[in-house]
Amino acid sequence: MSQPERNWVEKLSGAKPTTLYMLLIVVSAIFLFIKYQIPVKPDPESVDLYARLATLPKDRPVLVQSDWTNSSRGESAGQFEALMRILMDNEIKFVIYSAADPQAPQVARNVIRFINEERKAEGKAPYKVWENYLDCGYFPNAEGMGQAMKANLRNAFSNKKNRKPDGTDADIWESPVLAGVKSIKDIPLLVNVTASATIDVLIERLGGQVNLGLMCTGVMSPQMVPYYASGQLKGLSGGLKGVYDLEWMMNYGIRGDQVPNDPSLPNRAVCKSNSTIDVKPLQGTTFSRGASYYLSLHAALTLMILAVVAGNLSLISARIKARKG
Amino acid sequence: MQYYDKGWFGVLATVLVVGFILVMIQRAKRHEGNLFIRRIAGLNAIDEAIGRATEMGRPVVMVPGIGGLDAIAVQAINIFAKVCQTAARFATPIKLCCADPAVYAVAQETIRDVYQREGVIERFETDSVQFVSDRQFAFAAGVAGIIQREKVAAAFFLGAFFAESLIFAESANAMGAIQIAGSTQTTQTPFFVAACDYVLIGDEYYAASAYLTREPILIGSLLGQDYSKIFFAALITLGFITVSCERSFTKATGEFKEGKWVALEKERTKGPGDTFMSMWFNPQSIPEAESKVERPQREKNWWEEGGGDAAPAAGGGE
Amino acid sequence: MYEKIKLLIGAVATIGLYSVLYRENKFYRFVEHMFLGLAAGYTLVAVWKETLKVQWWDRMVGTAGDAGSPGTPGFWAFMFLLPIGMMGYMVFNKKHNWMSRIPIGIILGFWSGQQVQIFWSKWGGQLFNSMKPLIPTGGAFVPSTDGLTPEQMAEVGRTVYVSQAVNNIIFTVTILSVLSYFFFSFELKNKFMLGMNKTGRWLLMIGLGAIFGSTVMARFALEIDRMSFIFVELVKALRT
Amino acid sequence: MNLLALQWSFRPEDSTKWTYLIVAAIIGFAFMFALSRVPTRMRRVVVGTFTFLSGLFYVLLYIWPQPIDKKPLDIPQGPVESVGFLLQDMVPVVKDFTSILTAFLLGLGVYSLLRVHIGRVARRQRDWQYSGLLLLCMATMLTIGYWDFFMQSANKAVDYSDRANWTTAQYGFDLLFDGMLQQMDAAMFSIIAFFILSAAYRAFRIRSIEATIMLGTALILMLSLMGIASYFTDWLFVQKLAGGNANAFVGNFTLAEISNWIKNNFQVPSLRAMEFGIGIGALAMGLRIWLSLERGGVSA
């Protein structure tokens, strides 16, 4: 094909896909290294989730069902890290288990180890298994697990051992973490970090029994928002935006809409569901994976929008030409 | 012994829809009633796509989605059988890539059969219908590789597709192939609409076999489906009329609590749960008194002794 | 050290698969075939470990219980599934290939029966949810619920405000016209139905566009994470 | 389950169980052999019967009156309840048949893979080295996977989730599965981002009204995902125009509100209508398959 001379508009609309791909790699990689906090207004569903997490009682453990693996790491890892930081900084005990994938516990353990190292560097006590949290590993049948938890929490988590500080293994029900817990009703919140339909199972089996919080991928969140609206989910963090919302609130805190605006904390998010809540910023790492990815996401989305505009320019200019001639 | 938990209305509606479809199939079998089908652009392009592949001497690739063996996969293979019929006549090479062993078995048998019936069984290569992988992204990588290496001229992506849909569509596009796609996964349809030349949207997918073969049974079934859709539309219309009137002009005087009607102290505005449509669609739970049934007890099996919380793997347990 | 090797291999594999973006090449082909081989091998492990052992073998021969619990019984009738499954392999036999349709027929039969079973539980709720009140019973906009009692809030929830009624009308028009777009066997002649059909297609495009827009975030997030894996984590790991 | 005077179950430690199993297998294969003698014209009937019976189970499960408050040890009263009880008891067994049968058929898929790739290696066809690589990787994964599996099931007492207890088998499996297979999955998953970009650039053009509508909605939704754009509209409409009153009318024009409005009033109903059609289509096709009404194509 002999190409006649092309003007800049035609060149823009005729770029090779490879050029675009290179641009996307360059743009998303460069912004990973830039630290800048983009101002946001957290979505009400993530505000609610954060409000739940920040007001948890310290004497009861939270159940964390971690169902993500490395294939959805881009969104789930940020969510899980934020969840761990919030729980640890608020000194809330938790029990972690997985029901979707045999690989999930290992992935979660890696994150806990990494955050403990971070805490040490910040001069805080690391979170210890047995005393501060329990690790129950993997349960093969998500539906059965939900059913069993509803029927009898003790049986559902029976025969699981964790290592005591003195180096011996003991049944998790002897641990101080589960002190005072008899049934699922004693659990103040169950958070599901997932990239699959495990949350549907939880809503079906445990709805009404325990407060459910959800951290899911961006693809899932449009389908899950109706459950938040109907109250079946007490809070929801969807995709990368959800991660960044959480990190934003960890860094700036939240206040109920009846709480007067504190001028020293101007960026606090406003919570409508709990009008007297007053949460100060967390001490420690707040902005991390979510913040660095979110900037790259902006860059990538901008590139996408520019690409669409560029693609349409030639069409428009051709139409203008046709109208003139 | 009762329909409490399903509701009579649900059973009635299901029976009605099943009835529409079966009656229309019977009528069509006797060649009664109209046999019109509206134009579906994607399907008219099949011959064009194969024609191009034949001209260029390059293969046609077909992917029946990554779901298991169900009607979606069967429908895909039905359409592919039609594609292969034309391909067999013109000796156009084909590649059918499966992600499920059961789908592979069906495809293998059906496509071989097509070549047999066309009388050109020698043109059929067993390996042209192949199993690639049942792992989503391994399958995607494999098929993308095949599309690019074989330089396909036409591509058919019909079936249950998930995230991998764009990998196929863009790989085929890079080869300049004509693409005809359709998915019952509504979340993937926009990606096919953006990237492919022809797309079957929604249940155009299920109409395809009727459109291609003009078999009376299929056309009758399609007519039954249309009546079912009209039934749905009528329900919605009836619903918004009655719901609007009820909530505007009447007040709630009582409500169901645990399956029993309890009168309210004070009348109030009707909410979404107070309309009579709601009672059709949301059957009441069983009243407390009727929900307990005492029956004679059988002896425990040996595996049910002890705590008995662990249900046996087969039978017995709930 | 092990972690470093693992990361490095992962990164090389990622780059190999990404190279297809430029064009199909030997490096991609190498990684692709490794991928397919590993996946096939893993499937063969998982088919026993996660499906056949748990769902079939253990239930056929039973499992001995741990101390205290009685174990589970075995049901020999599960053995009949084996010959049924084996009939599938007749597909390559020229004379008896029809027998492969028996297991296939059973699988399809179960699927078909389930369609009848789930039909209403899947669509009934959605139909009911689509019956929206179109006549407003309250003021123009939903008032702020700050500081209301639960009873007052419930009343606000029951009232239809003008803005909601407008949205409900849009909703109803959308669902009916899109439904009419999918009528196949009627020749649409009257102007109203033709208009409905066309509107239906346009409204459908809004829905499809919305899905496209909202899926983009998740897809880019994964790509950014891969970049982070290669440019941040791997570099950090190799330095230490 | 003791419907007939036959012992359906046995204890796992029973020595007679192998006899039972072998006899069952022999009966099963004899049945299969008998089926292969079925005359040609009866074949459709045989296949149709199997299909019909399997479908009938779920149809009955739906329309048969469900027993109320069924407890594990209850004895059913009357014939209707007996069938109801039986159906309920069969669910946990029958629901796995599909996955068990599909698992048995996996061998067909593997046969196809081996056929293609061994053939390529044997005939030294183009790219035969890659096929060899595929077979090698498959064998390696298979060996190490089962080595790890048998080791883990033999030593139930050892906690293999703790890396301190790992041996070569666990390291090997972790490297192959987590280090390679999962990473490749993630790479392929994330490659979609690139294709979304090029597809949008190439095809999202305002050629027709429909394309323009789709493009416009997608753009609004994409903008609403960018925190900075939402923040700007929130600042503009709520802080500036409404003077900070979150409930003011102009507050409805923030990007977040608009995108939610589009989702609730256009996306939900249009997709729902589309899903209605698909659901009815699936039911119709299910019926045709169940009753063996389909002809041609798959059901030829």
PDB file of C-alpha atoms in Angstrom, chain A residues 11-17 20-22 24-25 36 38-41 43 69-72 101 103 106-107 109-110 113 163 222 225 241 248 267 272 294 297-312 314-316 319, chain D residues 95 159-163 165-166 173-174 177-178 182-183 185-186 189 193-202 204-208 212 215 219 222-232 234 238-239 246-247 256 260 263-264 267-268:
ATOM      1  CA  LYS A  11      -1.169   9.825  12.252  1.00  0.00           C
ATOM      2  CA  LEU A  12      -2.801  10.036  15.652  1.00  0.00           C
ATOM      3  CA  SER A  13      -5.665   7.803  14.615  1.00  0.00           C
ATOM      4  CA  GLY A  14      -3.468   5.337  12.822  1.00  0.00           C
ATOM      5  CA  ALA A  15      -0.984   4.595  15.574  1.00  0.00           C
ATOM      6  CA  LYS A  16       0.056   0.963  15.885  1.00  0.00           C
ATOM      7  CA  PRO A  17      -1.250  -0.970  18.898  1.00  0.00           C
ATOM      8  CA  LEU A  20      -0.079   2.174  22.740  1.00  0.00           C
ATOM      9  CA  TYR A  21       1.117  -0.882  24.655  1.00  0.00           C
ATOM     10  CA  MET A  22       4.554   0.660  25.208  1.00  0.00           C
ATOM     11  CA  LEU A  24       0.784   1.988  28.860  1.00  0.00           C
ATOM     12  CA  ILE A  25       3.786   0.124  30.265  1.00  0.00           C
ATOM     13  CA  TYR A  36       1.462  11.821  45.514  1.00  0.00           C
ATOM     14  CA  ILE A  38      -4.696  12.327  44.991  1.00  0.00           C
ATOM     15  CA  PRO A  39      -7.601  14.006  46.793  1.00  0.00           C
ATOM     16  CA  VAL A  40     -10.704  11.778  46.839  1.00  0.00           C
ATOM     17  CA  LYS A  41     -14.100  11.637  48.421  1.00  0.00           C
ATOM     18  CA  ASP A  43     -17.538   6.202  48.664  1.00  0.00           C
ATOM     19  CA  THR A  69      -4.622 -15.514  45.658  1.00  0.00           C
ATOM     20  CA  ASN A  70      -1.951 -13.961  43.532  1.00  0.00           C
ATOM     21  CA  SER A  71      -4.089 -13.867  40.391  1.00  0.00           C
ATOM     22  CA  SER A  72      -6.100 -10.931  41.792  1.00  0.00           C
ATOM     23  CA  ASP A 101      -8.363 -21.792  47.502  1.00  0.00           C
ATOM     24  CA  GLN A 103      -3.110 -21.321  48.207  1.00  0.00           C
ATOM     25  CA  GLN A 106       0.079 -18.859  52.367  1.00  0.00           C
ATOM     26  CA  VAL A 107      -0.550 -15.632  50.486  1.00  0.00           C
ATOM     27  CA  ARG A 109       0.685 -15.299  55.817  1.00  0.00           C
ATOM     28  CA  ASN A 110       3.209 -13.553  53.594  1.00  0.00           C
ATOM     29  CA  ARG A 113       4.845 -11.331  57.962  1.00  0.00           C
ATOM     30  CA  ARG A 163       1.747 -22.557  68.109  1.00  0.00           C
ATOM     31  CA  PRO A 222     -21.141  -3.245  40.827  1.00  0.00           C
ATOM     32  CA  VAL A 225     -23.404  -2.781  45.886  1.00  0.00           C
ATOM     33  CA  LYS A 241     -10.670   2.828  44.459  1.00  0.00           C
ATOM     34  CA  TRP A 248      -7.265   7.871  52.766  1.00  0.00           C
ATOM     35  CA  ASN A 267      -9.734  15.925  55.213  1.00  0.00           C
ATOM     36  CA  LYS A 272     -23.706   9.082  57.497  1.00  0.00           C
ATOM     37  CA  TYR A 294      -4.073   4.646  42.279  1.00  0.00           C
ATOM     38  CA  LEU A 297      -4.532   3.963  37.503  1.00  0.00           C
ATOM     39  CA  HIS A 298      -5.214   7.640  36.876  1.00  0.00           C
ATOM     40  CA  ALA A 299      -2.416   7.717  34.369  1.00  0.00           C
ATOM     41  CA  ALA A 300      -3.664   4.586  32.640  1.00  0.00           C
ATOM     42  CA  LEU A 301      -7.264   5.787  32.526  1.00  0.00           C
ATOM     43  CA  THR A 302      -6.125   9.149  31.195  1.00  0.00           C
ATOM     44  CA  LEU A 303      -4.153   7.359  28.508  1.00  0.00           C
ATOM     45  CA  MET A 304      -7.247   5.329  27.668  1.00  0.00           C
ATOM     46  CA  ILE A 305      -9.432   8.428  27.375  1.00  0.00           C
ATOM     47  CA  LEU A 306      -6.833  10.240  25.284  1.00  0.00           C
ATOM     48  CA  ALA A 307      -6.546   7.194  23.038  1.00  0.00           C
ATOM     49  CA  VAL A 308     -10.290   7.129  22.463  1.00  0.00           C
ATOM     50  CA  VAL A 309     -10.310  10.858  21.714  1.00  0.00           C
ATOM     51  CA  ALA A 310      -7.350  10.522  19.358  1.00  0.00           C
ATOM     52  CA  GLY A 311      -9.055   7.626  17.615  1.00  0.00           C
ATOM     53  CA  ASN A 312     -12.100   9.764  16.998  1.00  0.00           C
ATOM     54  CA  SER A 314      -9.699  11.594  12.270  1.00  0.00           C
ATOM     55  CA  LEU A 315     -13.316  10.542  11.981  1.00  0.00           C
ATOM     56  CA  ILE A 316     -14.419  14.014  12.957  1.00  0.00           C
ATOM     57  CA  ARG A 319     -16.560  14.503   8.385  1.00  0.00           C
TER      58      ARG A 319
ATOM     59  CA  LYS D  95     -25.208 -33.001  42.804  1.00  0.00           C
ATOM     60  CA  ASP D 159       2.015 -29.203  59.339  1.00  0.00           C
ATOM     61  CA  TYR D 160       3.033 -28.518  55.773  1.00  0.00           C
ATOM     62  CA  SER D 161       1.719 -24.977  55.798  1.00  0.00           C
ATOM     63  CA  ASP D 162       4.814 -24.156  57.841  1.00  0.00           C
ATOM     64  CA  ARG D 163       7.770 -23.771  55.523  1.00  0.00           C
ATOM     65  CA  ASN D 165       8.720 -28.638  57.435  1.00  0.00           C
ATOM     66  CA  TRP D 166       9.126 -28.484  53.679  1.00  0.00           C
ATOM     67  CA  PHE D 173       5.497 -27.998  43.851  1.00  0.00           C
ATOM     68  CA  ASP D 174       5.549 -24.459  45.234  1.00  0.00           C
ATOM     69  CA  PHE D 177       2.586 -23.934  40.984  1.00  0.00           C
ATOM     70  CA  ASP D 178       3.033 -20.667  42.837  1.00  0.00           C
ATOM     71  CA  GLN D 182       0.130 -18.729  39.131  1.00  0.00           C
ATOM     72  CA  GLN D 183       2.483 -16.039  37.831  1.00  0.00           C
ATOM     73  CA  ASP D 185      -2.039 -16.833  35.121  1.00  0.00           C
ATOM     74  CA  ALA D 186      -1.594 -13.361  36.547  1.00  0.00           C
ATOM     75  CA  PHE D 189      -4.963 -11.959  33.195  1.00  0.00           C
ATOM     76  CA  ALA D 193      -5.535  -4.276  30.120  1.00  0.00           C
ATOM     77  CA  PHE D 194      -3.475  -3.794  26.973  1.00  0.00           C
ATOM     78  CA  PHE D 195      -6.146  -5.278  24.783  1.00  0.00           C
ATOM     79  CA  ILE D 196      -8.822  -3.100  26.345  1.00  0.00           C
ATOM     80  CA  LEU D 197      -6.713  -0.095  25.457  1.00  0.00           C
ATOM     81  CA  SER D 198      -6.131  -1.087  21.850  1.00  0.00           C
ATOM     82  CA  ALA D 199      -9.724  -2.218  21.347  1.00  0.00           C
ATOM     83  CA  ALA D 200     -11.037   1.076  22.682  1.00  0.00           C
ATOM     84  CA  TYR D 201      -8.624   3.052  20.533  1.00  0.00           C
ATOM     85  CA  ARG D 202      -9.444   1.126  17.396  1.00  0.00           C
ATOM     86  CA  PHE D 204     -14.650   3.119  20.050  1.00  0.00           C
ATOM     87  CA  ARG D 205     -15.488   5.532  17.281  1.00  0.00           C
ATOM     88  CA  ILE D 206     -18.541   7.664  16.867  1.00  0.00           C
ATOM     89  CA  ARG D 207     -19.572   5.923  13.674  1.00  0.00           C
ATOM     90  CA  SER D 208     -23.238   5.555  14.568  1.00  0.00           C
ATOM     91  CA  THR D 212     -21.670   7.080  20.324  1.00  0.00           C
ATOM     92  CA  LEU D 215     -18.705   5.414  24.040  1.00  0.00           C
ATOM     93  CA  LEU D 219     -16.289   7.557  29.230  1.00  0.00           C
ATOM     94  CA  MET D 222     -14.254   5.719  33.469  1.00  0.00           C
ATOM     95  CA  LEU D 223     -14.068   9.326  34.624  1.00  0.00           C
ATOM     96  CA  SER D 224     -16.045   8.464  37.740  1.00  0.00           C
ATOM     97  CA  LEU D 225     -13.408   5.866  38.650  1.00  0.00           C
ATOM     98  CA  MET D 226     -10.753   8.569  38.687  1.00  0.00           C
ATOM     99  CA  GLY D 227     -10.848   9.958  42.200  1.00  0.00           C
ATOM    100  CA  ILE D 228      -9.503  13.267  41.018  1.00  0.00           C
ATOM    101  CA  ALA D 229     -12.358  13.791  38.545  1.00  0.00           C
ATOM    102  CA  SER D 230     -14.990  12.850  41.128  1.00  0.00           C
ATOM    103  CA  TYR D 231     -13.307  15.090  43.637  1.00  0.00           C
ATOM    104  CA  PHE D 232     -13.373  17.991  41.191  1.00  0.00           C
ATOM    105  CA  ASP D 234     -17.839  17.267  44.095  1.00  0.00           C
ATOM    106  CA  VAL D 238     -21.353  20.695  46.243  1.00  0.00           C
ATOM    107  CA  GLN D 239     -18.747  23.036  47.691  1.00  0.00           C
ATOM    108  CA  ALA D 246     -24.683  17.977  50.466  1.00  0.00           C
ATOM    109  CA  ASN D 247     -28.446  17.636  49.897  1.00  0.00           C
ATOM    110  CA  ALA D 256     -20.298   9.750  41.429  1.00  0.00           C
ATOM    111  CA  ASN D 260     -24.654   5.652  40.004  1.00  0.00           C
ATOM    112  CA  LYS D 263     -25.982   2.166  36.658  1.00  0.00           C
ATOM    113  CA  ASN D 264     -29.275   2.034  38.546  1.00  0.00           C
ATOM    114  CA  GLN D 267     -27.501  -0.585  33.272  1.00  0.00           C
ATOM    115  CA  VAL D 268     -29.634  -2.622  35.672  1.00  0.00           C
TER     116      VAL D 268
END
